[in-house]
Amino acid sequence: MDGQGLLEGRTALVTGAARGLGLEIARQLVVHGAKVWLNGREKAALDQAAGDIGQGAEALPFDIADEQATATAIAQLEAGGLDILVNNVGQRDRRGFEEISRTDMARLMDVNLVAPFDLARRAAPLLRASSQGRIINITSIASEIARGDASYTASKAALDGLTRALAAELGPDGVTVNAVAPGFVLTEANEEWFTGTQEIAQHLARRTSLGRWAEPAEIAGPVVFLASAAASFVTGHTLIVDGGYVTHF
């Protein structure tokens, strides 16, 4: 995207920003002028990521599944304010649903749904105080087209629902809430799965209109858009960014 001052003067928190998609989202927010707090559990990894991005990026290590740690972290942001919350952290368990215990399911829902809910709840006063408060949830095309993977699909579909509900509640306060639903993205976590299996590569070439997977920057761009003034009248929307996977048959 052009316009490096698009987010000048804004402050963002990106969860799961030590690597992969979260790191690229944080990088692009900084490129466009925002100050970005990078969240994750490992301080060393966050410090390295912040150093890689450079000026404008700072580490904020805490476990989003830990309620007290989340409360403490949000309290740290009160002095400087917060304009943009990107709920990027997500866990996945590719086992069949009969292999996943109730405890496993509860743990996954806690990270993929309950933690974003809690972060939004705690960040809401700061976002209301902003002139351009934004919440952007990273969901998945799995919520649109299920191919098994029941625990992950259910959690991301629930996050889409939460996006719409929060948009309705926070809209009167001027805060927009949207989601980005990526298709297949070539992150570190997915690289071996995508490139090491010929069947996957053939499936993507056949099923995706653009015939390939996405680079992380191609998902980060729409996040920058939704965080910017250009999307000031967009709320309650899930933006599918999948190269035409959902619509191509």
PDB file of C-alpha atoms in Angstrom:
ATOM      1  CA  MET A   1       0.000   0.000   0.000  1.00  0.00           C
ATOM      2  CA  ASP A   2       1.145   3.556  -0.700  1.00  0.00           C
ATOM      3  CA  GLY A   3       0.931   6.353   1.836  1.00  0.00           C
ATOM      4  CA  GLN A   4       3.469   5.805   4.587  1.00  0.00           C
ATOM      5  CA  GLY A   5       1.770   8.326   6.879  1.00  0.00           C
ATOM      6  CA  LEU A   6      -1.560   6.511   6.750  1.00  0.00           C
ATOM      7  CA  LEU A   7      -1.429   5.625  10.465  1.00  0.00           C
ATOM      8  CA  GLU A   8       0.751   8.475  11.720  1.00  0.00           C
ATOM      9  CA  GLY A   9       0.284   9.141  15.424  1.00  0.00           C
ATOM     10  CA  ARG A  10      -1.652   5.926  16.046  1.00  0.00           C
ATOM     11  CA  THR A  11      -0.748   3.222  18.575  1.00  0.00           C
ATOM     12  CA  ALA A  12      -1.454  -0.466  17.975  1.00  0.00           C
ATOM     13  CA  LEU A  13      -1.225  -3.757  19.854  1.00  0.00           C
ATOM     14  CA  VAL A  14      -0.718  -6.883  17.747  1.00  0.00           C
ATOM     15  CA  THR A  15      -0.952 -10.260  19.455  1.00  0.00           C
ATOM     16  CA  GLY A  16       1.204 -13.142  18.298  1.00  0.00           C
ATOM     17  CA  ALA A  17       3.649 -10.735  16.689  1.00  0.00           C
ATOM     18  CA  ALA A  18       6.957 -12.512  17.251  1.00  0.00           C
ATOM     19  CA  ARG A  19       6.827 -14.318  13.923  1.00  0.00           C
ATOM     20  CA  GLY A  20       4.747 -15.201  10.900  1.00  0.00           C
ATOM     21  CA  LEU A  21       1.626 -13.264  10.019  1.00  0.00           C
ATOM     22  CA  GLY A  22       1.575 -11.268  13.265  1.00  0.00           C
ATOM     23  CA  LEU A  23       5.119 -10.041  12.697  1.00  0.00           C
ATOM     24  CA  GLU A  24       4.310  -8.917   9.156  1.00  0.00           C
ATOM     25  CA  ILE A  25       1.139  -7.141  10.315  1.00  0.00           C
ATOM     26  CA  ALA A  26       3.160  -5.316  12.967  1.00  0.00           C
ATOM     27  CA  ARG A  27       5.828  -4.426  10.408  1.00  0.00           C
ATOM     28  CA  GLN A  28       3.316  -2.953   7.950  1.00  0.00           C
ATOM     29  CA  LEU A  29       1.560  -0.948  10.667  1.00  0.00           C
ATOM     30  CA  VAL A  30       4.931   0.577  11.585  1.00  0.00           C
ATOM     31  CA  VAL A  31       5.761   1.228   7.909  1.00  0.00           C
ATOM     32  CA  HIS A  32       2.544   3.245   7.673  1.00  0.00           C
ATOM     33  CA  GLY A  33       3.359   5.368  10.690  1.00  0.00           C
ATOM     34  CA  ALA A  34       1.951   3.588  13.749  1.00  0.00           C
ATOM     35  CA  LYS A  35       3.728   2.815  16.986  1.00  0.00           C
ATOM     36  CA  VAL A  36       3.206  -0.901  17.566  1.00  0.00           C
ATOM     37  CA  TRP A  37       3.370  -3.024  20.689  1.00  0.00           C
ATOM     38  CA  LEU A  38       4.353  -6.582  19.762  1.00  0.00           C
ATOM     39  CA  ASN A  39       2.766  -9.235  21.957  1.00  0.00           C
ATOM     40  CA  GLY A  40       3.821 -12.815  22.544  1.00  0.00           C
ATOM     41  CA  ARG A  41       4.888 -15.082  25.371  1.00  0.00           C
ATOM     42  CA  GLU A  42       8.631 -15.135  24.692  1.00  0.00           C
ATOM     43  CA  LYS A  43      10.403 -11.863  25.489  1.00  0.00           C
ATOM     44  CA  ALA A  44      13.592 -12.778  23.636  1.00  0.00           C
ATOM     45  CA  ALA A  45      11.686 -13.541  20.432  1.00  0.00           C
ATOM     46  CA  LEU A  46       9.705 -10.301  20.739  1.00  0.00           C
ATOM     47  CA  ASP A  47      12.827  -8.240  21.353  1.00  0.00           C
ATOM     48  CA  GLN A  48      14.369  -9.757  18.233  1.00  0.00           C
ATOM     49  CA  ALA A  49      11.218  -9.045  16.199  1.00  0.00           C
ATOM     50  CA  ALA A  50      11.047  -5.458  17.454  1.00  0.00           C
ATOM     51  CA  GLY A  51      14.712  -4.982  16.612  1.00  0.00           C
ATOM     52  CA  ASP A  52      14.109  -6.399  13.145  1.00  0.00           C
ATOM     53  CA  ILE A  53      11.273  -3.932  12.507  1.00  0.00           C
ATOM     54  CA  GLY A  54      13.146  -1.027  14.029  1.00  0.00           C
ATOM     55  CA  GLN A  55      11.934   2.299  15.376  1.00  0.00           C
ATOM     56  CA  GLY A  56       8.243   2.292  16.200  1.00  0.00           C
ATOM     57  CA  ALA A  57       8.097  -1.318  17.428  1.00  0.00           C
ATOM     58  CA  GLU A  58       8.289  -2.334  21.091  1.00  0.00           C
ATOM     59  CA  ALA A  59       7.897  -5.668  22.849  1.00  0.00           C
ATOM     60  CA  LEU A  60       5.035  -6.280  25.274  1.00  0.00           C
ATOM     61  CA  PRO A  61       5.373  -9.897  26.441  1.00  0.00           C
ATOM     62  CA  PHE A  62       2.375 -11.530  28.110  1.00  0.00           C
ATOM     63  CA  ASP A  63       0.252 -14.639  27.701  1.00  0.00           C
ATOM     64  CA  ILE A  64      -3.162 -13.658  26.334  1.00  0.00           C
ATOM     65  CA  ALA A  65      -4.634 -16.765  27.989  1.00  0.00           C
ATOM     66  CA  ASP A  66      -3.567 -15.415  31.409  1.00  0.00           C
ATOM     67  CA  GLU A  67      -6.297 -13.044  32.616  1.00  0.00           C
ATOM     68  CA  GLN A  68      -4.152 -11.228  35.183  1.00  0.00           C
ATOM     69  CA  ALA A  69      -1.239 -10.815  32.773  1.00  0.00           C
ATOM     70  CA  THR A  70      -3.630  -9.376  30.179  1.00  0.00           C
ATOM     71  CA  ALA A  71      -5.079  -6.914  32.692  1.00  0.00           C
ATOM     72  CA  THR A  72      -1.584  -5.785  33.703  1.00  0.00           C
ATOM     73  CA  ALA A  73      -0.494  -5.338  30.075  1.00  0.00           C
ATOM     74  CA  ILE A  74      -3.526  -3.238  29.125  1.00  0.00           C
ATOM     75  CA  ALA A  75      -2.983  -1.096  32.221  1.00  0.00           C
ATOM     76  CA  GLN A  76       0.568  -0.416  30.950  1.00  0.00           C
ATOM     77  CA  LEU A  77      -0.909   1.058  27.765  1.00  0.00           C
ATOM     78  CA  GLU A  78      -3.239   3.510  29.496  1.00  0.00           C
ATOM     79  CA  ALA A  79      -0.721   6.356  29.675  1.00  0.00           C
ATOM     80  CA  GLY A  80       0.052   6.313  25.945  1.00  0.00           C
ATOM     81  CA  GLY A  81      -3.393   5.265  24.775  1.00  0.00           C
ATOM     82  CA  LEU A  82      -4.408   2.652  22.214  1.00  0.00           C
ATOM     83  CA  ASP A  83      -6.036   3.133  18.820  1.00  0.00           C
ATOM     84  CA  ILE A  84      -5.763  -0.289  17.155  1.00  0.00           C
ATOM     85  CA  LEU A  85      -6.092  -3.810  18.569  1.00  0.00           C
ATOM     86  CA  VAL A  86      -5.211  -6.683  16.248  1.00  0.00           C
ATOM     87  CA  ASN A  87      -6.227 -10.071  17.658  1.00  0.00           C
ATOM     88  CA  ASN A  88      -3.934 -12.302  15.627  1.00  0.00           C
ATOM     89  CA  VAL A  89      -2.992 -15.130  17.983  1.00  0.00           C
ATOM     90  CA  GLY A  90      -4.572 -18.450  17.074  1.00  0.00           C
ATOM     91  CA  GLN A  91      -4.000 -22.114  17.783  1.00  0.00           C
ATOM     92  CA  ARG A  92      -4.863 -25.051  15.552  1.00  0.00           C
ATOM     93  CA  ASP A  93      -5.350 -28.744  16.173  1.00  0.00           C
ATOM     94  CA  ARG A  94      -5.674 -30.677  12.923  1.00  0.00           C
ATOM     95  CA  ARG A  95      -6.755 -33.950  14.549  1.00  0.00           C
ATOM     96  CA  GLY A  96     -10.206 -35.360  13.875  1.00  0.00           C
ATOM     97  CA  PHE A  97     -12.856 -34.211  16.332  1.00  0.00           C
ATOM     98  CA  GLU A  98     -13.122 -37.655  17.960  1.00  0.00           C
ATOM     99  CA  GLU A  99      -9.471 -37.392  18.958  1.00  0.00           C
ATOM    100  CA  ILE A 100      -9.894 -34.013  20.655  1.00  0.00           C
ATOM    101  CA  SER A 101     -10.930 -34.075  24.294  1.00  0.00           C
ATOM    102  CA  ARG A 102     -13.226 -31.588  25.962  1.00  0.00           C
ATOM    103  CA  THR A 103     -10.160 -30.148  27.717  1.00  0.00           C
ATOM    104  CA  ASP A 104      -8.342 -29.756  24.393  1.00  0.00           C
ATOM    105  CA  MET A 105     -11.348 -27.979  22.899  1.00  0.00           C
ATOM    106  CA  ALA A 106     -11.710 -25.665  25.885  1.00  0.00           C
ATOM    107  CA  ARG A 107      -8.025 -24.734  25.707  1.00  0.00           C
ATOM    108  CA  LEU A 108      -8.245 -23.918  21.995  1.00  0.00           C
ATOM    109  CA  MET A 109     -11.415 -21.858  22.450  1.00  0.00           C
ATOM    110  CA  ASP A 110      -9.767 -20.005  25.323  1.00  0.00           C
ATOM    111  CA  VAL A 111      -6.945 -18.816  23.033  1.00  0.00           C
ATOM    112  CA  ASN A 112      -8.917 -18.337  19.792  1.00  0.00           C
ATOM    113  CA  LEU A 113     -12.098 -16.786  21.200  1.00  0.00           C
ATOM    114  CA  VAL A 114     -12.100 -16.021  24.927  1.00  0.00           C
ATOM    115  CA  ALA A 115      -8.743 -14.210  24.896  1.00  0.00           C
ATOM    116  CA  PRO A 116      -9.746 -11.867  22.008  1.00  0.00           C
ATOM    117  CA  PHE A 117     -13.029 -11.211  23.849  1.00  0.00           C
ATOM    118  CA  ASP A 118     -11.135 -10.363  27.043  1.00  0.00           C
ATOM    119  CA  LEU A 119      -8.605  -8.160  25.251  1.00  0.00           C
ATOM    120  CA  ALA A 120     -11.383  -6.258  23.490  1.00  0.00           C
ATOM    121  CA  ARG A 121     -13.251  -5.835  26.781  1.00  0.00           C
ATOM    122  CA  ARG A 122     -10.214  -4.465  28.576  1.00  0.00           C
ATOM    123  CA  ALA A 123      -9.057  -2.301  25.660  1.00  0.00           C
ATOM    124  CA  ALA A 124     -12.519  -0.821  24.993  1.00  0.00           C
ATOM    125  CA  PRO A 125     -12.110   2.248  27.244  1.00  0.00           C
ATOM    126  CA  LEU A 126      -8.848   3.148  25.484  1.00  0.00           C
ATOM    127  CA  LEU A 127     -10.356   2.602  22.041  1.00  0.00           C
ATOM    128  CA  ARG A 128     -13.392   4.718  22.917  1.00  0.00           C
ATOM    129  CA  ALA A 129     -11.040   7.530  23.930  1.00  0.00           C
ATOM    130  CA  SER A 130      -9.359   7.352  20.515  1.00  0.00           C
ATOM    131  CA  SER A 131     -10.744   9.323  17.611  1.00  0.00           C
ATOM    132  CA  GLN A 132     -10.253   6.263  15.374  1.00  0.00           C
ATOM    133  CA  GLY A 133     -10.591   3.176  17.578  1.00  0.00           C
ATOM    134  CA  ARG A 134     -10.196  -0.090  15.699  1.00  0.00           C
ATOM    135  CA  ILE A 135     -10.424  -3.799  16.542  1.00  0.00           C
ATOM    136  CA  ILE A 136      -9.312  -6.203  13.812  1.00  0.00           C
ATOM    137  CA  ASN A 137      -9.694  -9.933  14.409  1.00  0.00           C
ATOM    138  CA  ILE A 138      -7.781 -12.453  12.310  1.00  0.00           C
ATOM    139  CA  THR A 139     -10.185 -15.286  11.561  1.00  0.00           C
ATOM    140  CA  SER A 140      -9.998 -17.788   8.681  1.00  0.00           C
ATOM    141  CA  ILE A 141     -11.783 -18.968   5.564  1.00  0.00           C
ATOM    142  CA  ALA A 142     -12.352 -22.124   7.641  1.00  0.00           C
ATOM    143  CA  SER A 143     -15.368 -20.343   9.115  1.00  0.00           C
ATOM    144  CA  GLU A 144     -16.825 -20.091   5.590  1.00  0.00           C
ATOM    145  CA  ILE A 145     -15.928 -23.516   4.177  1.00  0.00           C
ATOM    146  CA  ALA A 146     -15.395 -26.330   6.641  1.00  0.00           C
ATOM    147  CA  ARG A 147     -13.144 -29.211   5.609  1.00  0.00           C
ATOM    148  CA  GLY A 148     -13.049 -31.050   8.931  1.00  0.00           C
ATOM    149  CA  ASP A 149     -10.742 -29.452  11.513  1.00  0.00           C
ATOM    150  CA  ALA A 150     -13.804 -29.027  13.725  1.00  0.00           C
ATOM    151  CA  SER A 151     -12.229 -27.330  16.751  1.00  0.00           C
ATOM    152  CA  TYR A 152     -10.407 -24.672  14.728  1.00  0.00           C
ATOM    153  CA  THR A 153     -13.350 -24.100  12.373  1.00  0.00           C
ATOM    154  CA  ALA A 154     -15.762 -23.651  15.295  1.00  0.00           C
ATOM    155  CA  SER A 155     -13.459 -21.216  17.090  1.00  0.00           C
ATOM    156  CA  LYS A 156     -12.923 -19.041  14.003  1.00  0.00           C
ATOM    157  CA  ALA A 157     -16.637 -19.017  13.151  1.00  0.00           C
ATOM    158  CA  ALA A 158     -17.282 -17.888  16.718  1.00  0.00           C
ATOM    159  CA  LEU A 159     -14.691 -15.121  16.324  1.00  0.00           C
ATOM    160  CA  ASP A 160     -16.553 -13.915  13.217  1.00  0.00           C
ATOM    161  CA  GLY A 161     -19.716 -13.772  15.331  1.00  0.00           C
ATOM    162  CA  LEU A 162     -17.902 -11.892  18.069  1.00  0.00           C
ATOM    163  CA  THR A 163     -16.680  -9.402  15.457  1.00  0.00           C
ATOM    164  CA  ARG A 164     -20.239  -8.576  14.402  1.00  0.00           C
ATOM    165  CA  ALA A 165     -21.497  -8.378  17.990  1.00  0.00           C
ATOM    166  CA  LEU A 166     -18.703  -6.059  19.108  1.00  0.00           C
ATOM    167  CA  ALA A 167     -19.259  -3.873  16.034  1.00  0.00           C
ATOM    168  CA  ALA A 168     -22.878  -3.431  17.132  1.00  0.00           C
ATOM    169  CA  GLU A 169     -21.924  -2.624  20.730  1.00  0.00           C
ATOM    170  CA  LEU A 170     -18.969  -0.333  20.060  1.00  0.00           C
ATOM    171  CA  GLY A 171     -20.257   1.416  16.936  1.00  0.00           C
ATOM    172  CA  PRO A 172     -22.115   4.131  18.866  1.00  0.00           C
ATOM    173  CA  ASP A 173     -18.786   5.001  20.502  1.00  0.00           C
ATOM    174  CA  GLY A 174     -17.053   5.414  17.147  1.00  0.00           C
ATOM    175  CA  VAL A 175     -15.051   2.189  17.361  1.00  0.00           C
ATOM    176  CA  THR A 176     -15.092  -0.077  14.307  1.00  0.00           C
ATOM    177  CA  VAL A 177     -14.670  -3.839  14.617  1.00  0.00           C
ATOM    178  CA  ASN A 178     -13.797  -5.965  11.601  1.00  0.00           C
ATOM    179  CA  ALA A 179     -12.112  -9.233  10.741  1.00  0.00           C
ATOM    180  CA  VAL A 180      -9.718 -10.459   8.091  1.00  0.00           C
ATOM    181  CA  ALA A 181     -10.158 -14.081   7.022  1.00  0.00           C
ATOM    182  CA  PRO A 182      -6.989 -15.308   5.294  1.00  0.00           C
ATOM    183  CA  GLY A 183      -6.810 -18.272   2.996  1.00  0.00           C
ATOM    184  CA  PHE A 184      -3.586 -20.239   2.633  1.00  0.00           C
ATOM    185  CA  VAL A 185      -0.636 -18.077   3.769  1.00  0.00           C
ATOM    186  CA  LEU A 186       3.019 -19.050   3.432  1.00  0.00           C
ATOM    187  CA  THR A 187       4.194 -18.442   6.997  1.00  0.00           C
ATOM    188  CA  GLU A 188       6.955 -20.328   8.785  1.00  0.00           C
ATOM    189  CA  ALA A 189       4.361 -22.526  10.451  1.00  0.00           C
ATOM    190  CA  ASN A 190       2.759 -23.488   7.125  1.00  0.00           C
ATOM    191  CA  GLU A 191       5.804 -23.562   4.836  1.00  0.00           C
ATOM    192  CA  GLU A 192       6.727 -27.213   5.319  1.00  0.00           C
ATOM    193  CA  TRP A 193       3.095 -28.312   5.006  1.00  0.00           C
ATOM    194  CA  PHE A 194       2.516 -26.270   1.817  1.00  0.00           C
ATOM    195  CA  THR A 195       5.785 -26.858   0.014  1.00  0.00           C
ATOM    196  CA  GLY A 196       6.537 -30.360   1.231  1.00  0.00           C
ATOM    197  CA  THR A 197       3.316 -31.932   0.020  1.00  0.00           C
ATOM    198  CA  GLN A 198       2.723 -32.074  -3.713  1.00  0.00           C
ATOM    199  CA  GLU A 199      -0.966 -32.748  -3.149  1.00  0.00           C
ATOM    200  CA  ILE A 200      -1.369 -29.425  -1.302  1.00  0.00           C
ATOM    201  CA  ALA A 201       0.461 -27.478  -4.026  1.00  0.00           C
ATOM    202  CA  GLN A 202      -1.699 -29.074  -6.722  1.00  0.00           C
ATOM    203  CA  HIS A 203      -4.863 -28.395  -4.740  1.00  0.00           C
ATOM    204  CA  LEU A 204      -3.979 -24.693  -4.330  1.00  0.00           C
ATOM    205  CA  ALA A 205      -3.119 -24.317  -7.996  1.00  0.00           C
ATOM    206  CA  ARG A 206      -6.398 -25.928  -8.996  1.00  0.00           C
ATOM    207  CA  ARG A 207      -8.760 -24.427  -6.409  1.00  0.00           C
ATOM    208  CA  THR A 208      -7.422 -20.878  -5.887  1.00  0.00           C
ATOM    209  CA  SER A 209      -8.260 -18.375  -8.631  1.00  0.00           C
ATOM    210  CA  LEU A 210      -4.773 -16.863  -8.406  1.00  0.00           C
ATOM    211  CA  GLY A 211      -3.213 -20.321  -8.402  1.00  0.00           C
ATOM    212  CA  ARG A 212      -0.981 -19.852  -5.366  1.00  0.00           C
ATOM    213  CA  TRP A 213      -0.819 -19.188  -1.640  1.00  0.00           C
ATOM    214  CA  ALA A 214      -0.500 -15.711  -0.117  1.00  0.00           C
ATOM    215  CA  GLU A 215       2.600 -14.020   1.205  1.00  0.00           C
ATOM    216  CA  PRO A 216       2.120 -12.576   4.735  1.00  0.00           C
ATOM    217  CA  ALA A 217       2.344  -9.010   3.383  1.00  0.00           C
ATOM    218  CA  GLU A 218      -0.739  -9.673   1.240  1.00  0.00           C
ATOM    219  CA  ILE A 219      -2.765 -10.250   4.422  1.00  0.00           C
ATOM    220  CA  ALA A 220      -1.134  -7.381   6.317  1.00  0.00           C
ATOM    221  CA  GLY A 221      -2.199  -4.879   3.632  1.00  0.00           C
ATOM    222  CA  PRO A 222      -5.938  -5.368   4.251  1.00  0.00           C
ATOM    223  CA  VAL A 223      -5.293  -5.056   8.000  1.00  0.00           C
ATOM    224  CA  VAL A 224      -3.620  -1.674   7.385  1.00  0.00           C
ATOM    225  CA  PHE A 225      -6.643  -0.638   5.312  1.00  0.00           C
ATOM    226  CA  LEU A 226      -9.114  -1.571   8.044  1.00  0.00           C
ATOM    227  CA  ALA A 227      -6.989   0.256  10.615  1.00  0.00           C
ATOM    228  CA  SER A 228      -6.886   3.430   8.519  1.00  0.00           C
ATOM    229  CA  ALA A 229      -9.262   6.342   7.997  1.00  0.00           C
ATOM    230  CA  ALA A 230     -10.016   4.870   4.558  1.00  0.00           C
ATOM    231  CA  ALA A 231     -12.156   2.254   6.344  1.00  0.00           C
ATOM    232  CA  SER A 232     -13.913   4.661   8.701  1.00  0.00           C
ATOM    233  CA  PHE A 233     -17.389   3.500   7.602  1.00  0.00           C
ATOM    234  CA  VAL A 234     -16.583  -0.231   7.509  1.00  0.00           C
ATOM    235  CA  THR A 235     -17.610  -2.221  10.568  1.00  0.00           C
ATOM    236  CA  GLY A 236     -18.981  -5.646  11.415  1.00  0.00           C
ATOM    237  CA  HIS A 237     -17.382  -6.998   8.237  1.00  0.00           C
ATOM    238  CA  THR A 238     -15.221 -10.061   7.633  1.00  0.00           C
ATOM    239  CA  LEU A 239     -12.904  -9.395   4.701  1.00  0.00           C
ATOM    240  CA  ILE A 240     -11.963 -12.656   2.986  1.00  0.00           C
ATOM    241  CA  VAL A 241      -8.424 -12.499   1.589  1.00  0.00           C
ATOM    242  CA  ASP A 242      -7.876 -15.853  -0.046  1.00  0.00           C
ATOM    243  CA  GLY A 243      -6.910 -15.330  -3.704  1.00  0.00           C
ATOM    244  CA  GLY A 244     -10.346 -16.562  -4.742  1.00  0.00           C
ATOM    245  CA  TYR A 245     -10.278 -19.892  -2.901  1.00  0.00           C
ATOM    246  CA  VAL A 246     -13.798 -19.632  -1.473  1.00  0.00           C
ATOM    247  CA  THR A 247     -15.429 -18.488  -4.712  1.00  0.00           C
ATOM    248  CA  HIS A 248     -13.460 -20.619  -7.212  1.00  0.00           C
ATOM    249  CA  PHE A 249     -14.754 -24.077  -8.080  1.00  0.00           C
TER     250      PHE A 249
END
